[in-house]
Coordinates of C-alpha atoms and ligand atoms in Angstrom, one line a residue:
X1 CA 2.9 33.4 79.7
X2 CA 6.1 35.0 82.2
X3 CA 9.0 33.8 79.7
X4 CA 11.3 35.9 80.1
X5 CA 14.8 34.1 80.6
X6 CA 17.7 34.6 78.5
X7 CA 18.6 32.4 75.3
X8 CA 19.3 28.6 76.5
X9 CA 22.5 27.8 75.6
X10 CA 23.5 24.8 77.6
X11 CA 22.2 21.1 77.9
X12 CA 21.1 21.5 81.1
X13 CA 19.6 25.1 80.6
X14 CA 15.9 23.7 79.2
X15 CA 15.4 21.4 82.4
X16 CA 16.2 24.4 84.9
X17 CA 13.7 26.5 82.8
X18 CA 11.0 23.9 82.8
X19 CA 11.4 23.8 86.6
X20 CA 11.5 27.5 86.9
X21 CA 8.4 28.4 84.7
X22 CA 6.4 25.5 86.7
X23 CA 7.4 27.4 89.7
X24 CA 6.5 30.5 88.3
X25 CA 3.1 29.3 86.7
X26 CA 1.9 27.8 90.0
X27 CA 2.4 30.5 91.8
X28 CA 1.1 32.8 89.7
X29 CA -1.4 30.9 89.5
X30 CA -2.3 31.0 93.1
X31 CA -1.5 34.5 93.8
X32 CA -4.2 35.3 91.0
X33 CA -6.9 32.8 92.7
X34 CA -6.2 33.7 95.9
X35 CA -5.9 37.5 96.0
X36 CA -8.8 37.3 92.9
X37 CA -11.2 35.5 95.2
X38 CA -10.6 38.0 98.3
X39 CA -11.2 41.0 96.2
X40 CA -14.3 39.1 94.9
X41 CA -15.8 38.6 98.5
X42 CA -14.9 41.5 99.7
X43 CA -16.7 43.6 97.0
X44 CA -19.8 41.2 96.8
X45 CA -20.0 41.0 100.6
X46 CA -19.4 44.1 101.5
X47 CA -21.1 45.9 104.5
X48 CA -24.7 47.6 103.2
X49 CA -26.4 49.7 105.3
X50 CA -29.6 49.0 106.7
X51 CA -29.8 45.2 106.4
X52 CA -28.8 42.6 108.7
X53 CA -26.8 39.8 107.2
X54 CA -26.2 37.0 109.8
X55 CA -23.1 34.8 108.9
X56 CA -23.6 31.5 109.5
X57 CA -21.5 29.4 112.0
X58 CA -19.4 27.0 110.2
X59 CA -17.4 24.0 112.0
X60 CA -14.9 23.0 109.8
X61 CA -15.1 20.5 106.8
X62 CA -12.9 17.1 106.4
X63 CA -13.1 17.7 102.7
X64 CA -11.6 21.1 102.3
X65 CA -9.3 20.8 104.7
X66 CA -8.0 17.4 103.3
X67 CA -8.2 18.8 99.6
X68 CA -5.8 21.7 101.2
X69 CA -3.9 19.7 102.7
X70 CA -3.0 16.9 100.1
X71 CA -3.2 18.9 96.9
X72 CA 0.0 21.4 97.7
X73 CA 1.4 18.4 99.1
X74 CA 1.4 16.7 96.1
X75 CA 2.6 20.1 94.0
X76 CA 5.6 20.4 96.4
X77 CA 6.5 16.8 96.5
X78 CA 6.1 17.0 92.5
X79 CA 8.7 20.3 92.2
X80 CA 10.8 19.2 95.0
X81 CA 11.4 15.8 92.7
X82 CA 12.6 17.8 90.0
X83 CA 14.5 20.2 91.6
X84 CA 16.4 18.0 92.9
X85 CA 16.8 15.3 90.1
X86 CA 17.8 18.5 87.5
X87 CA 20.0 19.9 90.4
X88 CA 21.9 16.7 90.2
X89 CA 22.2 17.2 86.3
X90 CA 23.8 20.9 87.4
X91 CA 26.6 19.4 89.9
X92 CA 27.0 15.9 88.4
X93 CA 30.5 16.4 86.1
X94 CA 31.4 13.6 83.7
X95 CA 34.6 12.5 84.1
X96 CA 35.9 13.8 80.4
X97 CA 34.8 17.6 81.2
X98 CA 37.3 19.9 80.2
X99 CA 38.8 22.0 83.0
X100 CA 39.3 25.5 83.0
X101 CA 40.2 27.4 86.3
X102 CA 38.6 30.6 86.7
X103 CA 39.9 33.1 89.3
X104 CA 38.1 36.4 91.1
X105 CA 40.4 39.3 91.5
X106 CA 39.3 42.6 92.1
X107 CA 37.9 43.0 89.4
X108 CA 38.5 41.1 86.6
X109 CA 38.2 37.5 85.6
X110 CA 41.2 35.3 84.9
X111 CA 41.2 32.3 83.1
X112 CA 43.6 29.4 83.2
X113 CA 43.2 26.4 80.9
X114 CA 44.7 23.7 82.9
X115 CA 42.9 20.4 81.6
X116 CA 45.5 17.8 80.9
X117 CA 44.6 17.9 77.5
X118 CA 46.0 21.3 76.7
X119 CA 48.1 22.3 79.6
X120 CA 51.5 22.1 77.7
X121 CA 49.8 25.5 75.7
X122 CA 49.8 27.3 79.1
X123 CA 47.0 29.6 78.0
X124 CA 45.6 32.4 80.1
X125 CA 43.2 34.8 79.4
X126 CA 41.7 37.7 81.1
X127 CA 38.0 38.5 81.0
X128 CA 37.7 36.2 77.8
X129 CA 36.9 32.5 78.3
X130 CA 36.8 30.2 75.6
X131 CA 35.4 26.8 75.3
X132 CA 34.3 24.1 73.0
X133 CA 31.1 23.5 71.8
X134 CA 29.4 20.1 72.7
X135 CA 31.7 19.2 75.5
X136 CA 31.2 19.1 78.9
X137 CA 32.8 21.8 80.7
X138 CA 33.6 22.2 84.4
X139 CA 35.1 25.6 85.7
X140 CA 36.9 25.4 88.8
X141 CA 36.7 28.8 91.0
X142 CA 38.9 30.3 93.0
X143 CA 39.6 33.9 94.6
X144 CA 42.6 35.6 95.9
X145 CA 40.7 38.5 97.6
X146 CA 37.1 38.5 98.4
X147 CA 34.0 36.7 97.9
X148 CA 33.0 36.8 94.0
X149 CA 30.8 34.8 91.8
X150 CA 30.7 33.6 88.5
X151 CA 27.5 33.9 86.7
X152 CA 26.7 32.6 83.3
X153 CA 23.1 33.0 82.6
X154 CA 22.8 31.8 79.0
X155 CA 24.4 28.2 80.6
X156 CA 22.4 28.7 83.9
X157 CA 25.0 28.0 86.2
X158 CA 26.2 30.4 88.9
X159 CA 28.9 29.8 92.1
X160 CA 30.5 31.9 94.6
X161 CA 34.2 32.1 94.3
X162 CA 35.4 32.0 97.7
X163 CA 39.2 32.5 99.1
X164 CA 41.0 29.6 100.3
X165 CA 38.3 27.2 98.8
X166 CA 38.0 25.7 95.1
X167 CA 34.2 25.6 94.0
X168 CA 32.8 24.7 90.5
X169 CA 30.2 25.0 87.7
X170 CA 29.5 22.5 85.0
X171 CA 27.7 22.7 81.9
X172 CA 27.6 21.7 78.2
X173 CA 27.7 24.3 75.8
X174 CA 25.1 23.2 72.8
X175 CA 25.8 26.1 70.5
X176 CA 28.5 28.3 69.7
X177 CA 28.4 32.0 70.3
X178 CA 29.2 34.6 72.7
X179 CA 27.5 35.1 75.7
X180 CA 27.8 37.1 78.8
X181 CA 29.5 36.5 81.9
X182 CA 28.7 38.6 85.4
X183 CA 30.0 38.6 88.6
X184 CA 27.0 38.3 90.8
X185 CA 28.5 39.2 94.6
X186 CA 29.3 42.6 95.9
X187 CA 32.8 42.5 95.7
X188 CA 33.9 46.6 95.7
X189 CA 34.3 49.7 93.9
X190 CA 34.3 48.3 90.7
X191 CA 31.9 45.2 90.8
X192 CA 29.5 46.2 88.4
X193 CA 32.3 46.6 85.9
X194 CA 33.8 42.9 86.3
X195 CA 32.5 41.4 82.9
X196 CA 33.4 39.1 80.9
X197 CA 32.5 37.0 77.6
X198 CA 32.2 33.3 77.1
X199 CA 33.3 32.0 73.8
X200 CA 31.7 29.0 72.9
X201 CA 33.7 28.0 69.7
X202 CA 33.2 24.7 67.5
X203 CA 35.8 22.5 68.0
X204 CA 38.0 22.4 65.4
X205 CA 38.9 26.3 65.9
X206 CA 38.9 25.9 69.3
X207 CA 42.1 23.6 68.8
X208 CA 43.2 26.0 66.5
X209 CA 42.6 28.7 69.4
X210 CA 44.4 27.0 71.9
X211 CA 47.5 25.8 70.1
X212 CA 47.8 29.6 68.7
X213 CA 50.6 31.1 70.7
X214 CA 51.2 34.0 68.7
X215 CA 49.5 36.5 71.6
X216 CA 52.4 34.6 73.7
X217 CA 54.9 35.5 70.7
X218 CA 53.7 39.0 70.5
X219 CA 54.6 39.4 74.2
X220 CA 57.9 38.1 73.6
X221 CA 58.3 40.8 71.4
X222 CA 56.8 43.9 73.1
X223 CA 59.4 46.2 75.1
X224 CA 59.2 46.1 79.0
X225 CA 57.0 49.6 78.8
X226 CA 54.7 48.1 76.0
X227 CA 54.3 45.0 78.2
X228 CA 53.6 47.0 81.0
X229 CA 50.9 49.2 79.2
X230 CA 49.1 45.8 78.3
X231 CA 49.3 44.8 82.0
X232 CA 48.0 48.1 83.1
X233 CA 44.8 47.7 81.7
X234 CA 44.7 43.6 82.0
X235 CA 45.4 43.3 85.2
X236 CA 43.2 46.4 85.8
X237 CA 45.7 48.9 87.7
X238 CA 43.6 51.2 85.5
X239 CA 40.3 50.9 87.9
X240 CA 42.5 52.1 90.5
X241 CA 45.9 54.2 89.1
X242 CA 44.9 56.9 86.9
X243 CA 47.5 58.3 84.2
X244 CA 46.4 62.0 84.4
X245 CA 47.0 63.0 87.8
X246 CA 43.2 62.5 88.8
X247 CA 43.0 60.7 92.7
X248 CA 40.9 57.4 92.0
X249 CA 41.2 55.1 94.9
X250 CA 45.1 54.8 94.9
X251 CA 47.3 57.3 93.9
X252 CA 47.8 58.2 90.1
X253 CA 50.6 57.1 88.2
X254 CA 51.5 60.5 86.7
X255 CA 54.9 61.5 87.6
X256 CA 55.4 58.6 90.4
X257 CA 58.7 57.5 89.5
X258 CA 61.1 59.3 91.2
X259 CA 59.1 61.4 93.3
X260 CA 59.3 61.4 97.2
X261 CA 56.3 59.9 99.0
X262 CA 54.9 60.6 102.2
X263 CA 53.9 57.6 104.1
X264 CA 51.4 56.9 106.9
X265 CA 53.9 56.3 109.3
X266 CA 55.4 59.8 108.5
X267 CA 58.3 58.4 107.0
X268 CA 59.4 59.7 103.4
X269 CA 60.5 57.6 100.6
X270 CA 61.9 57.8 96.9
X271 CA 59.3 55.9 94.5
X272 CA 62.3 54.0 92.9
X273 CA 62.0 50.4 91.6
X274 CA 62.1 48.5 94.6
X275 CA 59.6 50.7 96.4
X276 CA 57.1 49.9 93.3
X277 CA 57.9 46.4 93.4
X278 CA 57.2 46.0 97.0
X279 CA 53.6 48.0 96.3
X280 CA 52.8 45.8 93.5
X281 CA 53.5 42.6 96.0
X282 CA 52.7 43.6 99.2
X283 CA 50.6 46.9 98.8
X284 CA 50.2 47.4 102.7
X285 CA 53.8 47.5 103.5
X286 CA 54.4 51.2 102.7
X287 CA 51.0 53.1 102.3
X288 CA 51.0 56.8 101.1
X289 CA 49.6 59.3 103.6
X290 CA 46.1 59.6 102.8
X291 CA 45.3 56.3 100.7
X292 CA 43.4 53.6 103.0
X293 CA 45.0 50.2 103.7
X294 CA 43.7 46.8 102.5
X295 CA 42.3 48.3 99.3
X296 CA 44.9 46.9 96.6
X297 CA 45.2 43.2 96.3
X298 CA 48.6 41.6 96.6
X299 CA 49.9 40.5 93.8
X300 CA 52.9 38.6 95.2
X301 CA 52.6 34.8 93.1
X302 CA 50.4 36.7 90.7
X303 CA 53.0 38.4 88.4
X304 CA 56.2 37.1 86.6
X305 CA 59.5 39.0 87.6
X306 CA 59.3 40.4 83.8
X307 CA 55.8 41.6 84.4
X308 CA 56.7 43.7 87.7
X309 CA 59.8 45.2 85.6
X310 CA 57.3 45.7 82.8
X311 CA 55.0 47.7 84.7
X312 CA 58.0 49.6 86.3
X313 CA 59.2 50.6 82.9
X314 CA 55.7 51.9 82.1
X315 CA 54.9 53.8 85.1
X316 CA 58.4 55.4 84.4
X317 CA 57.4 56.6 81.2
X318 CA 53.9 58.2 82.6
X319 CA 55.2 61.6 82.8
X320 CA 52.4 63.5 80.9
X321 CA 54.8 64.3 78.3
X322 CA 53.7 63.6 74.5
X323 CA 52.8 59.7 74.5
X324 CA 54.8 57.3 73.0
X325 CA 53.8 56.0 69.3
X326 CA 50.8 53.9 69.4
X327 CA 51.6 50.1 70.1
X328 CA 52.7 48.6 66.9
X329 CA 50.7 45.8 65.4
X330 CA 52.7 42.5 66.7
X331 CA 53.5 41.7 63.3
X332 CA 56.7 38.8 63.2
X333 CA 59.7 39.7 61.9
X334 CA 61.1 38.9 58.4
X335 CA 62.7 35.7 59.1
X336 CA 60.2 34.3 61.4
X337 CA 58.0 35.1 58.0
X338 CA 60.0 33.2 55.9
X339 CA 60.0 30.1 58.3
X340 CA 56.3 29.8 58.4
X341 CA 53.9 27.8 55.9
X342 CA 52.3 30.1 53.6
X343 CA 49.2 28.9 55.6
X344 CA 51.0 30.2 58.5
X345 CA 51.6 33.5 57.0
X346 CA 48.0 33.8 55.7
X347 CA 47.1 33.8 59.4
X348 CA 49.5 36.5 60.3
X349 CA 48.1 38.6 57.1
X350 CA 44.9 38.3 58.6
X351 CA 45.4 39.0 62.1
X352 CA 47.4 42.2 61.0
X353 CA 45.8 43.5 58.4
X354 CA 42.4 44.0 59.5
X355 CA 40.7 41.0 57.7
X356 CA 40.0 39.7 61.3
X357 CA 37.7 42.9 62.4
X358 CA 35.0 42.0 59.4
X359 CA 35.4 37.8 58.8
X360 CA 35.3 35.6 61.3
X361 CA 36.7 32.0 61.1
X362 CA 33.5 30.3 62.7
X363 CA 31.1 30.8 60.4
X364 CA 29.5 33.5 62.1
X365 CA 28.2 36.6 60.2
X366 CA 30.1 39.8 60.9
X367 CA 30.3 42.6 58.4
X368 CA 31.7 40.5 55.7
X369 CA 31.1 37.1 55.1
X370 CA 32.8 34.3 57.2
X371 CA 36.2 32.8 56.2
X372 CA 34.9 29.2 57.0
X373 CA 34.0 26.8 54.4
X374 CA 33.8 29.7 52.0
X375 CA 36.8 28.2 49.6
X376 CA 35.0 26.2 46.9
X377 CA 31.5 27.6 47.7
X378 CA 28.7 29.1 45.5
X379 CA 27.8 32.7 46.2
X380 CA 25.1 34.8 45.1
X381 CA 26.5 38.0 44.2
X382 CA 24.4 41.5 44.9
X383 CA 24.0 41.8 41.2
X384 CA 22.1 38.6 40.9
X385 CA 25.0 36.7 39.3
X386 CA 26.5 33.7 41.0
X387 CA 30.2 33.2 41.5
X388 CA 32.6 30.3 42.8
X389 CA 35.3 31.0 45.2
X390 CA 38.2 30.3 44.1
X391 CA 42.1 31.5 44.1
X392 CA 40.8 34.4 41.2
X393 CA 37.9 35.4 43.0
X394 CA 39.5 35.7 46.1
X395 CA 42.7 38.2 44.8
X396 CA 40.2 40.1 42.7
X397 CA 38.1 40.6 46.1
X398 CA 41.1 41.7 47.9
X399 CA 42.5 44.4 45.1
X400 CA 39.1 45.6 44.0
X401 CA 36.7 44.5 47.4
X402 CA 33.7 46.3 45.5
X403 CA 34.2 44.4 42.1
X404 CA 31.8 41.6 42.8
X405 CA 29.7 42.1 46.3
X406 CA 28.2 39.0 47.9
X407 CA 24.3 39.5 48.1
X408 CA 23.3 40.6 51.8
X409 CA 26.7 42.1 52.4
X410 CA 27.5 46.1 52.6
X411 CA 30.0 47.2 49.9
X412 CA 32.3 48.3 53.2
X413 CA 35.3 46.7 52.4
X414 CA 38.4 48.8 52.2
X415 CA 41.1 48.5 49.5
X416 CA 44.1 46.8 51.3
X417 CA 47.1 47.1 49.1
X418 CA 48.4 43.5 49.9
X419 CA 51.4 42.1 48.3
X420 CA 51.2 39.3 45.6
X421 CA 52.8 37.3 48.2
X422 CA 50.2 38.3 51.1
X423 CA 47.2 37.5 48.8
X424 CA 48.8 34.2 47.7
X425 CA 49.1 33.3 51.8
X426 CA 45.9 34.5 53.2
X427 CA 44.0 32.2 50.3
X428 CA 46.0 29.2 51.7
X429 CA 45.1 30.3 54.8
X430 CA 41.0 30.3 53.6
X431 CA 41.3 27.3 52.4
X432 CA 42.7 25.4 55.5
X433 CA 39.0 27.0 56.7
X434 CA 37.3 23.8 56.2
Ligands
LIG1 CU1 33.7 40.3 91.8 CU2 31.4 41.1 92.2

């Protein structure tokens, strides 16, 4: 009865749920028993006309009083014992725990992979948390502005993120998959949108992910304006500053650059590079008239110089005129490709030619079959025949996707027009995914 908790994805989850259900069941039992007998007696012994029912005088019952003292005491001790025991399981962090730092900021979560084993990669993600399965994880929490709270229901962990204090949650994920992460402390306008996603990956895939610096390389190749556009959404500037002239919390970015601003102090100032830079680092220094102070978090120490430059370049381009061409997929230059192994080139093809949208690398079923361990495996086709996945089959499936469709999948793959080189590279990449 009353089993409404979400999926159990951490080692401690069944224990937490067991205590939770125990308390719920005891509470429901006593609520029904007490309210039920109350209602029963109210009806059974209600006042009746014309009859004289003298109530007997009862002077206590030792047996009854001992019973209703001792039994609840034993129940409470029992619940308390398991509560403390499992609470310690939740709070005691194994020494080999994998450490990730999580920073709450209005209104997003930033994750830094600071564990000594991977710190060299300097990985940082926003809104997406990646961890390996089967390994104890310790997430160290902090906040740059107000109280936030990190809640991962599937792991049964939650803790406040407090400015000026480190707190933590710890769990051992027992299954791979994606799980929602919430902010559960009201932190302002976009509190309810302060969502993140936890990705629990198989060990090997996690190691590939953490060592993969293609995102960092892609950033290096972006123009400042492209990077600024990315930061605009990544750093949640977009929750307060519109691009279309509408007023949200802060001033719009439309035609902001170079315009003359009337400040709350009565001063007039031109929004040039230095003004924008100061406003990012120390938002309250020069407030525009009509906008409240202390709304924007200070980004002092949060953004690198080139990121500030990128944001300024982006803001400069928000003029309402024809939008710049969409960001090109970050494909490495020909010279870089030549220096890569076929397997690495295959990964680039996988990421840039949209394979990534339908074929997972971790065995999970998306629109198409996962690439994990697919090479050399035998698959049943929709027409009942059986096919071994080899070079020829992969080449055929890329150039004529609907020639042999695996049973259970829709014939949904588009014609891709890959070169022979690209097909060979992707095949090498698929082969490497044992
Ligand atoms: Cu952060 Cu609510």
